[in-house]
Amino acid sequence: MPLTPEQHAHPTQQQLSTHRTVSSIPRASRYQQSECPTVDAQSDNWVYPSEQMFFNAMKRKQWAPREQDMKTVVPIHNIVNEMCWSQILEWERMHEGCLQPKLLKFEGKAKQPSPKARVRAMVGYQMPFDRHDWTVDRCGKQVRYVIDFYQGKRDPANPEKPSFFVDVRPALTVEGAWDRTRRFLGI
């Protein structure tokens, strides 16, 4: 029988937590709750991965995670995702007809820089360390957002504190371009 994502699919020297945290991000009903372990039965919100799940996923993607980092990395991952959702909600407020957009799916595209990231790199800016595309259910309409994740500037007073910048925007479709234009012009 295959291992569940919470089980130790990769050997570890220390015990990693299998506790999962419920996010504030509502999940669109793409699956039945019983089919998908990433949704909380009480709230229908997405559920973040446990330390063990995160470690397993990084190993599966052939990264080199360190077990001792999981206690720090997983909460940062969760906070950054909450920041992304908050910024998506800012964009979604432009569309008054839908009071509760929901996240339908997300896709990591770390090896596929967005066109904006490539242009920024050509003029000397750093490339993002990750990219995600999130698809939001806007009351029955699927809307894609592009998220570039950048390393932020370090605080000289607290250089060990991680710093991130996320560039969240609608994908460059006709409607997404219109939303970007409206925001740029303040209309």
Short mmCIF file of C-alpha atoms in Angstrom, two decimals:
data_model
loop_
_atom_site.label_atom_id
_atom_site.label_comp_id
_atom_site.label_asym_id
_atom_site.label_seq_id
_atom_site.Cartn_x
_atom_site.Cartn_y
_atom_site.Cartn_z
CA MET A 1 0.00 0.00 0.00
CA PRO A 2 1.41 3.46 -0.91
CA LEU A 3 2.46 5.85 1.83
CA THR A 4 0.26 8.83 2.65
CA PRO A 5 1.92 12.27 2.31
CA GLU A 6 2.22 12.46 6.12
CA GLN A 7 4.27 9.27 6.39
CA HIS A 8 8.03 9.09 6.27
CA ALA A 9 8.57 8.53 2.55
CA HIS A 10 12.20 9.58 2.89
CA PRO A 11 14.54 8.56 5.71
CA THR A 12 15.03 11.23 8.37
CA GLN A 13 17.35 11.46 11.34
CA GLN A 14 14.81 13.31 13.46
CA GLN A 15 11.07 13.02 13.85
CA LEU A 16 9.28 15.65 11.81
CA SER A 17 5.83 16.86 12.82
CA THR A 18 2.79 15.56 10.96
CA HIS A 19 0.57 18.32 12.38
CA ARG A 20 -1.16 20.44 9.73
CA THR A 21 -2.48 23.99 10.05
CA VAL A 22 -5.74 25.20 8.52
CA SER A 23 -5.30 28.27 6.34
CA SER A 24 -7.64 31.24 5.97
CA ILE A 25 -7.90 30.48 2.25
CA PRO A 26 -11.31 29.13 1.18
CA ARG A 27 -11.17 26.22 -1.21
CA ALA A 28 -13.36 26.03 -4.30
CA SER A 29 -15.26 22.77 -4.54
CA ARG A 30 -13.19 21.02 -7.18
CA TYR A 31 -13.12 17.77 -5.19
CA GLN A 32 -15.22 16.12 -2.55
CA GLN A 33 -13.63 16.67 0.88
CA SER A 34 -12.99 12.94 1.26
CA GLU A 35 -11.00 12.90 -2.00
CA CYS A 36 -8.62 15.67 -1.03
CA PRO A 37 -6.62 15.82 2.21
CA THR A 38 -5.77 19.50 1.64
CA VAL A 39 -9.19 20.75 2.73
CA ASP A 40 -10.47 21.13 6.28
CA ALA A 41 -13.85 19.42 6.86
CA GLN A 42 -14.95 22.06 9.38
CA SER A 43 -14.23 25.17 7.32
CA ASP A 44 -13.68 24.05 3.70
CA ASN A 45 -10.37 25.93 3.79
CA TRP A 46 -7.06 24.74 2.42
CA VAL A 47 -4.81 22.94 4.89
CA TYR A 48 -1.07 23.58 4.87
CA PRO A 49 1.39 20.68 4.68
CA SER A 50 3.01 19.30 7.80
CA GLU A 51 6.78 19.43 8.28
CA GLN A 52 6.97 15.81 7.11
CA MET A 53 4.85 16.47 4.02
CA PHE A 54 6.91 19.54 3.14
CA PHE A 55 10.15 17.60 3.56
CA ASN A 56 8.82 14.73 1.42
CA ALA A 57 7.70 17.13 -1.31
CA MET A 58 11.10 18.84 -1.42
CA LYS A 59 12.86 15.48 -1.66
CA ARG A 60 10.46 14.34 -4.40
CA LYS A 61 11.32 17.51 -6.35
CA GLN A 62 15.01 16.64 -5.91
CA TRP A 63 15.83 19.57 -3.69
CA ALA A 64 18.16 19.14 -0.71
CA PRO A 65 16.04 19.98 2.35
CA ARG A 66 17.52 19.87 5.83
CA GLU A 67 15.31 18.35 8.49
CA GLN A 68 16.29 20.93 11.10
CA ASP A 69 15.03 23.71 8.79
CA MET A 70 11.46 22.40 8.57
CA LYS A 71 10.37 24.00 11.88
CA THR A 72 11.24 27.38 10.38
CA VAL A 73 10.53 26.84 6.68
CA VAL A 74 6.97 25.51 7.03
CA PRO A 75 5.61 28.48 9.07
CA ILE A 76 7.30 30.90 6.65
CA HIS A 77 5.69 29.05 3.74
CA ASN A 78 2.30 29.40 5.41
CA ILE A 79 2.73 33.12 6.18
CA VAL A 80 3.86 33.87 2.62
CA ASN A 81 0.82 32.04 1.22
CA GLU A 82 -1.45 34.08 3.49
CA MET A 83 0.24 37.24 2.14
CA CYS A 84 -0.42 36.07 -1.41
CA TRP A 85 -4.08 35.40 -0.67
CA SER A 86 -4.46 38.81 0.94
CA GLN A 87 -3.05 40.46 -2.19
CA ILE A 88 -5.32 38.39 -4.44
CA LEU A 89 -8.29 39.58 -2.39
CA GLU A 90 -7.18 43.18 -3.04
CA TRP A 91 -7.36 42.49 -6.79
CA GLU A 92 -10.66 40.66 -6.38
CA ARG A 93 -12.25 43.70 -4.69
CA MET A 94 -12.27 45.28 -8.15
CA HIS A 95 -15.00 42.77 -9.03
CA GLU A 96 -17.88 43.63 -6.72
CA GLY A 97 -20.22 40.89 -7.96
CA CYS A 98 -18.42 38.11 -6.08
CA LEU A 99 -18.29 38.40 -2.31
CA GLN A 100 -16.21 35.29 -1.62
CA PRO A 101 -13.67 34.22 -4.20
CA LYS A 102 -12.06 30.85 -3.49
CA LEU A 103 -8.79 29.23 -4.45
CA LEU A 104 -9.44 26.44 -6.93
CA LYS A 105 -5.87 25.26 -7.52
CA PHE A 106 -2.25 26.31 -7.46
CA GLU A 107 0.73 25.26 -9.49
CA GLY A 108 4.41 25.73 -8.76
CA LYS A 109 6.40 26.91 -11.77
CA ALA A 110 9.81 27.64 -10.28
CA LYS A 111 11.61 26.75 -13.52
CA GLN A 112 9.27 28.87 -15.70
CA PRO A 113 9.93 32.55 -14.95
CA SER A 114 7.06 34.87 -15.76
CA PRO A 115 7.47 37.31 -18.67
CA LYS A 116 7.60 40.19 -16.16
CA ALA A 117 10.39 38.48 -14.20
CA ARG A 118 12.39 37.91 -17.42
CA VAL A 119 12.02 41.57 -18.43
CA ARG A 120 13.04 42.73 -14.95
CA ALA A 121 16.11 40.45 -15.11
CA MET A 122 17.13 41.94 -18.48
CA VAL A 123 17.36 45.38 -16.86
CA GLY A 124 19.38 44.14 -13.89
CA TYR A 125 16.90 43.02 -11.23
CA GLN A 126 17.17 39.66 -9.49
CA MET A 127 15.14 36.70 -10.70
CA PRO A 128 12.45 35.38 -8.36
CA PHE A 129 13.35 32.23 -6.44
CA ASP A 130 9.91 30.75 -7.12
CA ARG A 131 6.78 31.28 -9.17
CA HIS A 132 3.24 30.02 -8.65
CA ASP A 133 0.10 30.31 -10.70
CA TRP A 134 -3.05 30.32 -8.57
CA THR A 135 -6.48 29.81 -10.11
CA VAL A 136 -9.29 31.54 -8.26
CA ASP A 137 -12.97 30.70 -8.55
CA ARG A 138 -14.68 34.08 -8.82
CA CYS A 139 -18.24 32.86 -8.28
CA GLY A 140 -18.04 30.36 -11.12
CA LYS A 141 -15.44 32.10 -13.30
CA GLN A 142 -11.85 30.83 -13.24
CA VAL A 143 -9.26 33.60 -12.96
CA ARG A 144 -5.51 32.95 -12.96
CA TYR A 145 -3.01 34.94 -10.91
CA VAL A 146 0.78 34.92 -11.32
CA ILE A 147 2.93 35.16 -8.21
CA ASP A 148 6.67 35.80 -8.28
CA PHE A 149 8.54 35.25 -5.01
CA TYR A 150 11.63 37.37 -4.39
CA GLN A 151 14.20 37.50 -1.64
CA GLY A 152 13.62 40.75 0.25
CA LYS A 153 16.14 43.18 1.67
CA ARG A 154 17.71 42.11 4.95
CA ASP A 155 17.11 44.21 8.03
CA PRO A 156 20.56 45.31 9.27
CA ALA A 157 19.22 45.32 12.85
CA ASN A 158 18.03 41.71 12.47
CA PRO A 159 19.98 40.07 9.60
CA GLU A 160 18.81 36.54 10.48
CA LYS A 161 15.15 37.44 9.98
CA PRO A 162 13.90 36.22 6.59
CA SER A 163 12.57 38.83 4.20
CA PHE A 164 10.38 38.19 1.17
CA PHE A 165 8.65 40.20 -1.49
CA VAL A 166 5.76 38.76 -3.48
CA ASP A 167 4.57 40.22 -6.76
CA VAL A 168 0.95 39.10 -7.12
CA ARG A 169 -1.03 40.09 -10.19
CA PRO A 170 -3.69 38.80 -12.57
CA ALA A 171 -2.33 36.75 -15.46
CA LEU A 172 -1.88 38.69 -18.66
CA THR A 173 -5.23 37.97 -20.27
CA VAL A 174 -7.53 40.65 -21.70
CA GLU A 175 -9.36 40.93 -18.36
CA GLY A 176 -6.11 40.70 -16.38
CA ALA A 177 -4.54 43.46 -18.48
CA TRP A 178 -7.63 45.62 -17.90
CA ASP A 179 -7.41 45.02 -14.13
CA ARG A 180 -3.72 45.94 -14.14
CA THR A 181 -4.47 49.09 -16.14
CA ARG A 182 -7.31 50.08 -13.81
CA ARG A 183 -5.05 49.67 -10.78
CA PHE A 184 -2.19 51.57 -12.41
CA LEU A 185 -4.52 54.46 -13.31
CA GLY A 186 -6.38 54.31 -9.99
CA ILE A 187 -9.79 53.71 -11.56
#
